[in-house]
PDB file of C-alpha atoms and ligand atoms in Angstrom:
ATOM      1  CA  MET A 219      30.455   5.093 -24.924  1.00 46.00           C
ATOM      2  CA  ALA A 220      27.035   6.144 -26.464  1.00 53.00           C
ATOM      3  CA  ALA A 221      24.000   4.809 -24.626  1.00 58.00           C
ATOM      4  CA  ALA A 222      22.351   1.826 -26.349  1.00 64.00           C
ATOM      5  CA  PRO A 223      19.140   2.991 -28.399  1.00 71.00           C
ATOM      6  CA  LEU A 224      15.813   2.355 -26.605  1.00 82.00           C
ATOM      7  CA  ALA A 225      13.595  -0.284 -27.749  1.00 90.00           C
ATOM      8  CA  PRO A 226      11.003   1.075 -30.444  1.00 93.00           C
ATOM      9  CA  PHE A 227       7.929   2.507 -28.793  1.00 95.00           C
ATOM     10  CA  ASP A 228       5.320  -0.103 -28.244  1.00 97.00           C
ATOM     11  CA  TYR A 229       2.097   1.378 -29.481  1.00 98.00           C
ATOM     12  CA  ALA A 230       0.006  -1.816 -28.683  1.00 98.00           C
ATOM     13  CA  ALA A 231       1.249  -1.711 -24.979  1.00 98.00           C
ATOM     14  CA  LEU A 232       0.087   1.960 -24.868  1.00 98.00           C
ATOM     15  CA  THR A 233      -3.231   1.094 -26.323  1.00 98.00           C
ATOM     16  CA  ALA A 234      -3.580  -1.784 -23.717  1.00 98.00           C
ATOM     17  CA  ALA A 235      -2.612   0.512 -20.743  1.00 97.00           C
ATOM     18  CA  LEU A 236      -5.262   3.139 -21.942  1.00 98.00           C
ATOM     19  CA  GLY A 237      -8.017   0.521 -22.110  1.00 97.00           C
ATOM     20  CA  ASP A 238     -11.434   2.158 -22.788  1.00 97.00           C
ATOM     21  CA  ASP A 239      -9.682   5.705 -23.017  1.00 98.00           C
ATOM     22  CA  ALA A 240      -7.586   4.584 -26.112  1.00 98.00           C
ATOM     23  CA  CYS A 241      -9.881   6.200 -28.572  1.00 98.00           C
ATOM     24  CA  ARG A 242      -9.360   9.563 -26.973  1.00 98.00           C
ATOM     25  CA  PHE A 243      -5.749   9.738 -27.790  1.00 98.00           C
ATOM     26  CA  ASP A 244      -3.442   9.638 -30.767  1.00 98.00           C
ATOM     27  CA  ALA A 245       0.192   9.144 -29.770  1.00 98.00           C
ATOM     28  CA  ASP A 246       3.206   9.635 -32.029  1.00 98.00           C
ATOM     29  CA  ALA A 247       6.596   8.558 -30.540  1.00 98.00           C
ATOM     30  CA  VAL A 248       9.765  10.010 -32.020  1.00 97.00           C
ATOM     31  CA  VAL A 249      13.418   9.100 -31.176  1.00 95.00           C
ATOM     32  CA  GLU A 250      14.576  12.717 -31.103  1.00 94.00           C
ATOM     33  CA  CYS A 251      13.165  16.236 -31.407  1.00 96.00           C
ATOM     34  CA  ASP A 252      14.171  19.732 -29.992  1.00 97.00           C
ATOM     35  CA  SER A 253      11.158  19.879 -27.453  1.00 97.00           C
ATOM     36  CA  THR A 254       7.902  17.878 -27.665  1.00 98.00           C
ATOM     37  CA  ASN A 255       6.042  21.047 -26.488  1.00 98.00           C
ATOM     38  CA  THR A 256       7.556  22.997 -29.387  1.00 98.00           C
ATOM     39  CA  ARG A 257       6.728  20.365 -31.905  1.00 98.00           C
ATOM     40  CA  LEU A 258       3.196  19.579 -30.686  1.00 98.00           C
ATOM     41  CA  MET A 259       2.395  23.432 -30.562  1.00 98.00           C
ATOM     42  CA  ALA A 260       3.242  23.607 -34.266  1.00 98.00           C
ATOM     43  CA  ARG A 261       0.908  20.621 -34.863  1.00 98.00           C
ATOM     44  CA  ALA A 262      -1.771  22.261 -32.727  1.00 98.00           C
ATOM     45  CA  GLU A 263      -1.521  25.543 -34.713  1.00 97.00           C
ATOM     46  CA  ALA A 264      -1.988  23.525 -38.024  1.00 97.00           C
ATOM     47  CA  GLY A 265      -5.211  21.999 -36.532  1.00 97.00           C
ATOM     48  CA  ALA A 266      -4.103  18.697 -34.707  1.00 98.00           C
ATOM     49  CA  PRO A 267      -7.009  17.226 -32.764  1.00 98.00           C
ATOM     50  CA  SER A 268      -7.553  17.147 -28.990  1.00 98.00           C
ATOM     51  CA  GLY A 269      -5.747  14.024 -27.574  1.00 98.00           C
ATOM     52  CA  SER A 270      -2.718  14.339 -29.864  1.00 98.00           C
ATOM     53  CA  VAL A 271       0.314  13.115 -28.014  1.00 98.00           C
ATOM     54  CA  LEU A 272       4.070  13.423 -29.021  1.00 98.00           C
ATOM     55  CA  VAL A 273       6.486  11.486 -26.893  1.00 98.00           C
ATOM     56  CA  ALA A 274      10.254  11.667 -27.538  1.00 97.00           C
ATOM     57  CA  ASP A 275      13.166   9.479 -26.279  1.00 94.00           C
ATOM     58  CA  ILE A 276      15.516  12.406 -26.562  1.00 93.00           C
ATOM     59  CA  GLN A 277      14.849  16.180 -26.425  1.00 96.00           C
ATOM     60  CA  THR A 278      17.737  18.417 -27.594  1.00 94.00           C
ATOM     61  CA  ALA A 279      16.112  21.615 -26.321  1.00 95.00           C
ATOM     62  CA  GLY A 280      13.744  20.500 -23.605  1.00 95.00           C
ATOM     63  CA  ARG A 281      12.074  23.564 -22.026  1.00 96.00           C
ATOM     64  CA  GLY A 282      11.006  24.178 -18.443  1.00 92.00           C
ATOM     65  CA  ARG A 283       8.975  26.856 -16.729  1.00 90.00           C
ATOM     66  CA  ARG A 284      10.238  30.493 -16.705  1.00 85.00           C
ATOM     67  CA  GLY A 285      12.657  29.987 -19.579  1.00 85.00           C
ATOM     68  CA  ARG A 286      14.526  27.256 -17.815  1.00 88.00           C
ATOM     69  CA  ILE A 287      16.188  24.204 -19.562  1.00 90.00           C
ATOM     70  CA  TRP A 288      14.738  20.779 -18.921  1.00 90.00           C
ATOM     71  CA  HIS A 289      17.371  18.114 -18.466  1.00 84.00           C
ATOM     72  CA  SER A 290      16.583  14.528 -19.385  1.00 84.00           C
ATOM     73  CA  ALA A 291      18.630  11.504 -20.622  1.00 83.00           C
ATOM     74  CA  PRO A 292      17.300   8.817 -23.039  1.00 82.00           C
ATOM     75  CA  GLY A 293      15.660   5.996 -21.056  1.00 83.00           C
ATOM     76  CA  ASP A 294      15.918   7.915 -17.724  1.00 89.00           C
ATOM     77  CA  SER A 295      12.823  10.045 -18.347  1.00 92.00           C
ATOM     78  CA  LEU A 296       9.385  10.016 -19.852  1.00 96.00           C
ATOM     79  CA  THR A 297       9.038  13.205 -21.911  1.00 97.00           C
ATOM     80  CA  PHE A 298       5.996  13.988 -23.688  1.00 98.00           C
ATOM     81  CA  SER A 299       3.393  16.429 -24.607  1.00 98.00           C
ATOM     82  CA  LEU A 300      -0.440  16.262 -24.904  1.00 98.00           C
ATOM     83  CA  LEU A 301      -2.718  18.637 -26.703  1.00 98.00           C
ATOM     84  CA  TRP A 302      -6.195  19.056 -25.115  1.00 97.00           C
ATOM     85  CA  ARG A 303      -8.886  21.220 -26.574  1.00 96.00           C
ATOM     86  CA  PHE A 304     -11.557  22.182 -24.005  1.00 94.00           C
ATOM     87  CA  THR A 305     -14.960  22.983 -25.293  1.00 90.00           C
ATOM     88  CA  PRO A 306     -16.015  26.718 -25.431  1.00 85.00           C
ATOM     89  CA  GLN A 307     -18.378  26.163 -22.533  1.00 84.00           C
ATOM     90  CA  SER A 308     -15.617  24.671 -20.264  1.00 83.00           C
ATOM     91  CA  GLN A 309     -14.015  26.537 -17.394  1.00 75.00           C
ATOM     92  CA  ALA A 310     -11.139  28.788 -18.308  1.00 72.00           C
ATOM     93  CA  PRO A 311      -7.961  26.858 -18.271  1.00 78.00           C
ATOM     94  CA  ALA A 312      -6.253  29.270 -15.535  1.00 82.00           C
ATOM     95  CA  ALA A 313      -5.852  26.459 -13.076  1.00 92.00           C
ATOM     96  CA  LEU A 314      -4.985  23.762 -15.651  1.00 94.00           C
ATOM     97  CA  SER A 315      -1.439  23.321 -14.530  1.00 93.00           C
ATOM     98  CA  LEU A 316      -2.606  22.507 -10.991  1.00 96.00           C
ATOM     99  CA  ALA A 317      -5.034  19.983 -12.463  1.00 97.00           C
ATOM    100  CA  VAL A 318      -2.356  18.327 -14.508  1.00 97.00           C
ATOM    101  CA  GLY A 319      -0.149  17.932 -11.531  1.00 98.00           C
ATOM    102  CA  LEU A 320      -2.898  16.186  -9.637  1.00 98.00           C
ATOM    103  CA  ALA A 321      -3.381  13.841 -12.722  1.00 98.00           C
ATOM    104  CA  VAL A 322       0.354  12.822 -12.498  1.00 98.00           C
ATOM    105  CA  ALA A 323       0.152  12.253  -8.749  1.00 98.00           C
ATOM    106  CA  GLN A 324      -3.130  10.110  -9.228  1.00 98.00           C
ATOM    107  CA  ALA A 325      -1.422   8.169 -12.083  1.00 98.00           C
ATOM    108  CA  LEU A 326       1.488   7.259  -9.907  1.00 98.00           C
ATOM    109  CA  GLU A 327      -0.784   6.279  -7.104  1.00 98.00           C
ATOM    110  CA  THR A 328      -2.593   3.891  -9.486  1.00 96.00           C
ATOM    111  CA  GLN A 329       0.848   2.221  -9.917  1.00 94.00           C
ATOM    112  CA  GLY A 330       1.368   1.924  -6.060  1.00 96.00           C
ATOM    113  CA  GLY A 331       3.184   5.105  -5.441  1.00 97.00           C
ATOM    114  CA  ARG A 332       2.657   6.714  -2.047  1.00 97.00           C
ATOM    115  CA  GLY A 333       3.969   9.946  -0.485  1.00 97.00           C
ATOM    116  CA  ILE A 334       3.588  12.083  -3.741  1.00 98.00           C
ATOM    117  CA  ALA A 335       3.175  15.705  -3.036  1.00 98.00           C
ATOM    118  CA  LEU A 336       2.317  18.818  -5.126  1.00 97.00           C
ATOM    119  CA  LYS A 337       4.142  22.085  -4.900  1.00 96.00           C
ATOM    120  CA  TRP A 338       2.126  25.043  -6.212  1.00 95.00           C
ATOM    121  CA  PRO A 339       1.622  25.538  -9.102  1.00 92.00           C
ATOM    122  CA  ASN A 340       2.475  22.292 -10.592  1.00 88.00           C
ATOM    123  CA  ASP A 341       5.727  20.478  -9.563  1.00 95.00           C
ATOM    124  CA  VAL A 342       5.227  16.713  -8.496  1.00 97.00           C
ATOM    125  CA  LEU A 343       7.528  16.085  -5.568  1.00 97.00           C
ATOM    126  CA  LEU A 344       8.659  13.036  -3.556  1.00 97.00           C
ATOM    127  CA  ALA A 345      10.436  13.661  -0.235  1.00 95.00           C
ATOM    128  CA  GLU A 346      10.731  17.296  -1.294  1.00 93.00           C
ATOM    129  CA  ARG A 347      12.672  16.440  -4.439  1.00 94.00           C
ATOM    130  CA  LYS A 348      11.230  16.982  -7.986  1.00 95.00           C
ATOM    131  CA  LEU A 349       9.713  13.957  -9.570  1.00 96.00           C
ATOM    132  CA  ALA A 350       8.036  15.638 -12.488  1.00 97.00           C
ATOM    133  CA  GLY A 351       7.813  19.016 -14.096  1.00 96.00           C
ATOM    134  CA  ILE A 352       4.936  20.415 -16.121  1.00 97.00           C
ATOM    135  CA  LEU A 353       4.821  23.109 -18.730  1.00 97.00           C
ATOM    136  CA  VAL A 354       1.355  24.329 -19.975  1.00 96.00           C
ATOM    137  CA  GLU A 355       1.149  26.549 -22.928  1.00 96.00           C
ATOM    138  CA  LEU A 356      -1.906  27.930 -24.440  1.00 95.00           C
ATOM    139  CA  VAL A 357      -2.297  27.533 -28.162  1.00 96.00           C
ATOM    140  CA  PRO A 358      -2.423  31.151 -29.768  1.00 95.00           C
ATOM    141  CA  GLY A 359      -5.814  31.996 -31.104  1.00 92.00           C
ATOM    142  CA  ALA A 360      -7.438  28.968 -29.426  1.00 90.00           C
ATOM    143  CA  PRO A 361      -7.736  30.006 -25.783  1.00 80.00           C
ATOM    144  CA  LYS A 362      -9.242  26.826 -24.541  1.00 92.00           C
ATOM    145  CA  SER A 363      -6.687  24.570 -26.129  1.00 95.00           C
ATOM    146  CA  ALA A 364      -3.520  23.823 -24.389  1.00 96.00           C
ATOM    147  CA  VAL A 365      -0.152  21.943 -25.020  1.00 97.00           C
ATOM    148  CA  ILE A 366       0.712  20.103 -21.816  1.00 98.00           C
ATOM    149  CA  GLY A 367       4.327  18.963 -21.505  1.00 98.00           C
ATOM    150  CA  ILE A 368       5.310  16.556 -18.866  1.00 98.00           C
ATOM    151  CA  GLY A 369       8.774  15.452 -17.963  1.00 97.00           C
ATOM    152  CA  LEU A 370       8.840  12.497 -15.450  1.00 96.00           C
ATOM    153  CA  ASN A 371      12.094  11.249 -14.066  1.00 94.00           C
ATOM    154  CA  LEU A 372      12.165   7.379 -14.282  1.00 94.00           C
ATOM    155  CA  ARG A 373      15.663   7.147 -12.871  1.00 91.00           C
ATOM    156  CA  GLN A 374      18.101   9.673 -11.734  1.00 84.00           C
ATOM    157  CA  PRO A 375      18.931  11.278 -15.176  1.00 73.00           C
ATOM    158  CA  ALA A 376      22.592  10.752 -16.336  1.00 75.00           C
ATOM    159  CA  GLY A 377      24.608  13.856 -16.824  1.00 74.00           C
ATOM    160  CA  LEU A 378      22.521  15.957 -14.445  1.00 74.00           C
ATOM    161  CA  PRO A 379      24.400  19.137 -13.611  1.00 74.00           C
ATOM    162  CA  ASP A 380      26.080  19.026 -10.128  1.00 73.00           C
ATOM    163  CA  GLU A 381      23.810  21.791  -8.764  1.00 75.00           C
ATOM    164  CA  LEU A 382      20.683  19.716  -9.423  1.00 74.00           C
ATOM    165  CA  HIS A 383      21.858  16.531  -7.506  1.00 74.00           C
ATOM    166  CA  GLY A 384      19.996  16.121  -4.340  1.00 83.00           C
ATOM    167  CA  SER A 385      16.920  18.023  -5.808  1.00 89.00           C
ATOM    168  CA  VAL A 386      15.727  15.213  -8.190  1.00 92.00           C
ATOM    169  CA  ALA A 387      13.479  12.152  -7.367  1.00 95.00           C
ATOM    170  CA  ALA A 388      12.664   9.366  -9.614  1.00 95.00           C
ATOM    171  CA  VAL A 389       9.953   6.752 -10.308  1.00 96.00           C
ATOM    172  CA  ASP A 390      12.193   3.849  -9.584  1.00 94.00           C
ATOM    173  CA  GLU A 391      12.610   5.041  -5.980  1.00 94.00           C
ATOM    174  CA  LEU A 392       8.896   5.584  -5.621  1.00 96.00           C
ATOM    175  CA  LEU A 393       7.765   2.330  -6.968  1.00 95.00           C
ATOM    176  CA  GLY A 394      10.830   0.150  -6.469  1.00 93.00           C
ATOM    177  CA  MET A 395      11.221  -0.121 -10.204  1.00 91.00           C
ATOM    178  CA  ALA A 396      10.423   1.919 -13.204  1.00 87.00           C
ATOM    179  CA  PRO A 397       7.376   0.592 -15.219  1.00 91.00           C
ATOM    180  CA  SER A 398       7.683   0.688 -18.985  1.00 93.00           C
ATOM    181  CA  ARG A 399       7.400   4.097 -20.510  1.00 94.00           C
ATOM    182  CA  GLU A 400       4.153   2.896 -22.353  1.00 96.00           C
ATOM    183  CA  ALA A 401       2.582   1.721 -19.040  1.00 96.00           C
ATOM    184  CA  LEU A 402       3.407   5.001 -17.354  1.00 97.00           C
ATOM    185  CA  LEU A 403       2.372   7.077 -20.175  1.00 98.00           C
ATOM    186  CA  GLY A 404      -0.968   5.320 -20.355  1.00 98.00           C
ATOM    187  CA  ALA A 405      -1.558   5.770 -16.670  1.00 98.00           C
ATOM    188  CA  VAL A 406      -0.866   9.433 -16.940  1.00 98.00           C
ATOM    189  CA  LEU A 407      -3.119  10.012 -19.948  1.00 98.00           C
ATOM    190  CA  LYS A 408      -5.971   8.076 -18.422  1.00 98.00           C
ATOM    191  CA  ALA A 409      -5.722  10.026 -15.214  1.00 98.00           C
ATOM    192  CA  ALA A 410      -5.571  13.271 -17.231  1.00 98.00           C
ATOM    193  CA  ALA A 411      -8.582  12.401 -19.255  1.00 98.00           C
ATOM    194  CA  ALA A 412     -10.669  11.833 -16.047  1.00 98.00           C
ATOM    195  CA  ILE A 413      -9.402  14.949 -14.402  1.00 97.00           C
ATOM    196  CA  PHE A 414      -9.879  16.965 -17.570  1.00 96.00           C
ATOM    197  CA  ASP A 415     -13.507  15.743 -17.797  1.00 95.00           C
ATOM    198  CA  ASN A 416     -14.181  16.926 -14.264  1.00 95.00           C
ATOM    199  CA  TYR A 417     -12.366  20.292 -14.664  1.00 94.00           C
ATOM    200  CA  ALA A 418     -14.301  21.029 -17.871  1.00 92.00           C
ATOM    201  CA  ALA A 419     -17.641  20.376 -16.101  1.00 91.00           C
ATOM    202  CA  ALA A 420     -17.046  21.898 -12.675  1.00 92.00           C
ATOM    203  CA  GLY A 421     -13.741  23.804 -12.862  1.00 93.00           C
ATOM    204  CA  PHE A 422     -10.806  23.564 -10.481  1.00 95.00           C
ATOM    205  CA  ALA A 423     -13.284  23.878  -7.464  1.00 96.00           C
ATOM    206  CA  ALA A 424     -14.163  20.240  -8.015  1.00 96.00           C
ATOM    207  CA  LEU A 425     -10.507  19.131  -7.816  1.00 97.00           C
ATOM    208  CA  ARG A 426      -9.362  21.432  -5.082  1.00 97.00           C
ATOM    209  CA  PRO A 427      -9.917  19.057  -2.009  1.00 97.00           C
ATOM    210  CA  ALA A 428      -7.847  16.311  -3.832  1.00 98.00           C
ATOM    211  CA  TRP A 429      -5.206  18.941  -4.790  1.00 98.00           C
ATOM    212  CA  GLU A 430      -5.057  20.307  -1.191  1.00 97.00           C
ATOM    213  CA  ALA A 431      -4.667  16.564   0.140  1.00 97.00           C
ATOM    214  CA  HIS A 432      -1.470  16.445  -1.687  1.00 98.00           C
ATOM    215  CA  HIS A 433      -0.143  19.985  -1.002  1.00 97.00           C
ATOM    216  CA  ALA A 434       3.541  19.771  -0.063  1.00 96.00           C
ATOM    217  CA  TYR A 435       3.621  23.037   1.705  1.00 95.00           C
ATOM    218  CA  ALA A 436       0.287  23.290   3.621  1.00 95.00           C
ATOM    219  CA  GLY A 437       0.748  25.323   6.684  1.00 94.00           C
ATOM    220  CA  ARG A 438       4.455  25.907   6.035  1.00 94.00           C
ATOM    221  CA  ILE A 439       6.442  29.025   5.912  1.00 94.00           C
ATOM    222  CA  VAL A 440       7.607  29.653   2.354  1.00 94.00           C
ATOM    223  CA  ARG A 441       9.467  32.247   0.279  1.00 93.00           C
ATOM    224  CA  LEU A 442       7.620  33.699  -2.801  1.00 92.00           C
ATOM    225  CA  ILE A 443       9.663  34.931  -5.709  1.00 89.00           C
ATOM    226  CA  GLN A 444       7.634  36.716  -8.312  1.00 85.00           C
ATOM    227  CA  GLU A 445      10.360  38.638 -10.091  1.00 82.00           C
ATOM    228  CA  PRO A 446      14.162  38.375  -9.658  1.00 80.00           C
ATOM    229  CA  GLY A 447      15.005  40.154  -6.380  1.00 81.00           C
ATOM    230  CA  ILE A 448      11.453  40.614  -5.351  1.00 83.00           C
ATOM    231  CA  GLU A 449      10.558  38.152  -2.700  1.00 87.00           C
ATOM    232  CA  ARG A 450       8.445  37.769   0.526  1.00 88.00           C
ATOM    233  CA  ASP A 451       7.735  35.159   3.090  1.00 93.00           C
ATOM    234  CA  GLY A 452       4.434  33.834   4.254  1.00 95.00           C
ATOM    235  CA  ARG A 453       2.500  30.891   5.489  1.00 96.00           C
ATOM    236  CA  CYS A 454       0.878  28.641   2.849  1.00 95.00           C
ATOM    237  CA  VAL A 455      -2.831  28.416   3.587  1.00 93.00           C
ATOM    238  CA  GLY A 456      -3.827  26.490   0.501  1.00 95.00           C
ATOM    239  CA  VAL A 457      -5.378  27.342  -2.885  1.00 97.00           C
ATOM    240  CA  ASP A 458      -8.596  28.859  -3.822  1.00 96.00           C
ATOM    241  CA  ASP A 459     -11.273  27.697  -6.362  1.00 95.00           C
ATOM    242  CA  ASP A 460      -9.430  29.301  -9.191  1.00 94.00           C
ATOM    243  CA  GLY A 461      -6.145  27.531  -8.304  1.00 96.00           C
ATOM    244  CA  ALA A 462      -4.424  30.824  -6.820  1.00 96.00           C
ATOM    245  CA  LEU A 463      -2.094  30.133  -3.850  1.00 96.00           C
ATOM    246  CA  LEU A 464      -3.342  31.719  -0.550  1.00 96.00           C
ATOM    247  CA  LEU A 465      -0.446  32.993   1.484  1.00 95.00           C
ATOM    248  CA  ASP A 466      -0.588  34.789   4.948  1.00 95.00           C
ATOM    249  CA  THR A 467       2.046  37.329   4.840  1.00 93.00           C
ATOM    250  CA  ALA A 468       2.968  40.422   7.087  1.00 91.00           C
ATOM    251  CA  ALA A 469       0.556  42.347   4.967  1.00 91.00           C
ATOM    252  CA  GLY A 470      -2.310  39.990   5.335  1.00 94.00           C
ATOM    253  CA  ARG A 471      -3.683  37.226   3.258  1.00 95.00           C
ATOM    254  CA  GLU A 472      -2.449  37.412  -0.363  1.00 93.00           C
ATOM    255  CA  ARG A 473      -3.837  35.713  -3.342  1.00 95.00           C
ATOM    256  CA  VAL A 474      -0.903  34.695  -5.663  1.00 93.00           C
ATOM    257  CA  ILE A 475      -1.461  33.938  -9.162  1.00 92.00           C
ATOM    258  CA  SER A 476       2.283  33.699 -10.444  1.00 89.00           C
ATOM    259  CA  GLY A 477       5.677  33.053  -9.029  1.00 87.00           C
ATOM    260  CA  GLU A 478       7.810  30.447  -7.463  1.00 87.00           C
ATOM    261  CA  VAL A 479       7.615  29.179  -3.891  1.00 89.00           C
ATOM    262  CA  SER A 480      10.211  27.346  -1.897  1.00 88.00           C
ATOM    263  CA  LEU A 481      10.610  26.436   1.705  1.00 84.00           C
ATOM    264  CA  ARG A 482      12.100  29.445   3.598  1.00 78.00           C
ATOM    265  CA  PRO A 483      15.712  28.624   4.355  1.00 70.00           C
ATOM    266  CA  ALA A 484      16.051  27.975   8.136  1.00 63.00           C
TER     267      ALA A 484
HETATM  268  C1  BTN B 716       9.400  22.650 -15.207  1.00 85.22           C
HETATM  269  O1  BTN B 716       9.293  21.915 -14.233  1.00 85.22           O
HETATM  270  O2  BTN B 716      10.045  23.658 -15.358  1.00 85.22           O
HETATM  271  C2  BTN B 716       8.620  22.101 -16.363  1.00 85.22           C
HETATM  272  C3  BTN B 716       9.285  21.069 -17.168  1.00 85.22           C
HETATM  273  C4  BTN B 716       8.649  20.432 -18.361  1.00 85.22           C
HETATM  274  C5  BTN B 716       9.311  19.466 -19.214  1.00 85.22           C
HETATM  275  C6  BTN B 716       8.672  18.850 -20.257  1.00 85.22           C
HETATM  276  S1  BTN B 716       9.467  17.517 -20.928  1.00 85.22           S
HETATM  277  C7  BTN B 716       8.317  17.295 -22.211  1.00 85.22           C
HETATM  278  C8  BTN B 716       7.824  18.681 -22.572  1.00 85.22           C
HETATM  279  N1  BTN B 716       8.735  19.275 -23.610  1.00 85.22           N
HETATM  280  C9  BTN B 716       9.434  20.285 -23.124  1.00 85.22           C
HETATM  281  O3  BTN B 716      10.276  20.948 -23.784  1.00 85.22           O
HETATM  282  N2  BTN B 716       9.094  20.527 -21.900  1.00 85.22           N
HETATM  283  C10 BTN B 716       8.153  19.692 -21.371  1.00 85.22           C
END
C-alpha cells in the first residue's frame, strides 16, 4: 500500500521557528525532486540568493558523499539543501562541512537532544550510529558559495537496505518523539546562521573547541581509508584550526584533509 501523502509544508510554522532569523532565509518546499542539492545547485548557478532553501518530501536520486546513494523515505527524514554565499573577505570554506555538522548537533541540543557526536569530517552520530549526513558542494565559479545538503533521520527510514540496519539512528529515539519537520528545519537553519556568522568572521578556529567537545573518536584508534584499498590505522588526536584531522600513526602525526574514518575493527 502506498504511504499516505504528507501534510503540505507549513511555511508559517517555519517562519515562527526561525524567529528573528526568518528574514535570512527563503524556503521552497516541494513534494518530490531528484536531489535537493542538484536542484538548488542549478538555482545557485542561475543567481539564487544566499539563504535559499529547498526541502523535499521525496528525493528520487538523493546523493551522499563519495558518490554514494542517500536513502530516505517520505516522512521518515528531513531532506533539504541550503545555499550560503560567504562574503569575499570570509574565511575559505575548507572546513565548512565540519561547521555544518556542529550546527546540526547544536540545533538538536536546543530541542533537548543529548549524546550527539561528530565523526570527522561531518557525520552526526548517536550511539555510534548515523543520525544525519551532510553533503557540501561549492558552487562552480563562486568559490565562497556552497550548497549544503542535510539528510536527518526522523525515524528509522522504511525500506532501508539490510546492510544499513544497525548503523542508522533517528531523531525520535534521541528526543523521544520527532518534532515537526518545520520546527526541526527552523532549528537547524537558525543554528547554521549563527555558526556561519562566526565562521565567516573568525574561521573554523573559533568553532574548534565546540567541535572537539563533540568529537566521536577523540583518542580512539581508527582506520583511515583515503582511496579504495589504501588504508592505515592511527589514534585520533583531534582537528586543527583548518578542520584537518590529526592522526598519530606509525609514521608520526599526520594531517588528514580527505578520506573516511571508522573505528578500527577489534
Ligand atoms: C552523506 O552522509 O553521505 C551525505 C548525505 C547527504 C544527504 C542530503 S539529503 C538532502 C541533500 N540532497 C542530496 O541529494 N543529498 C543531501
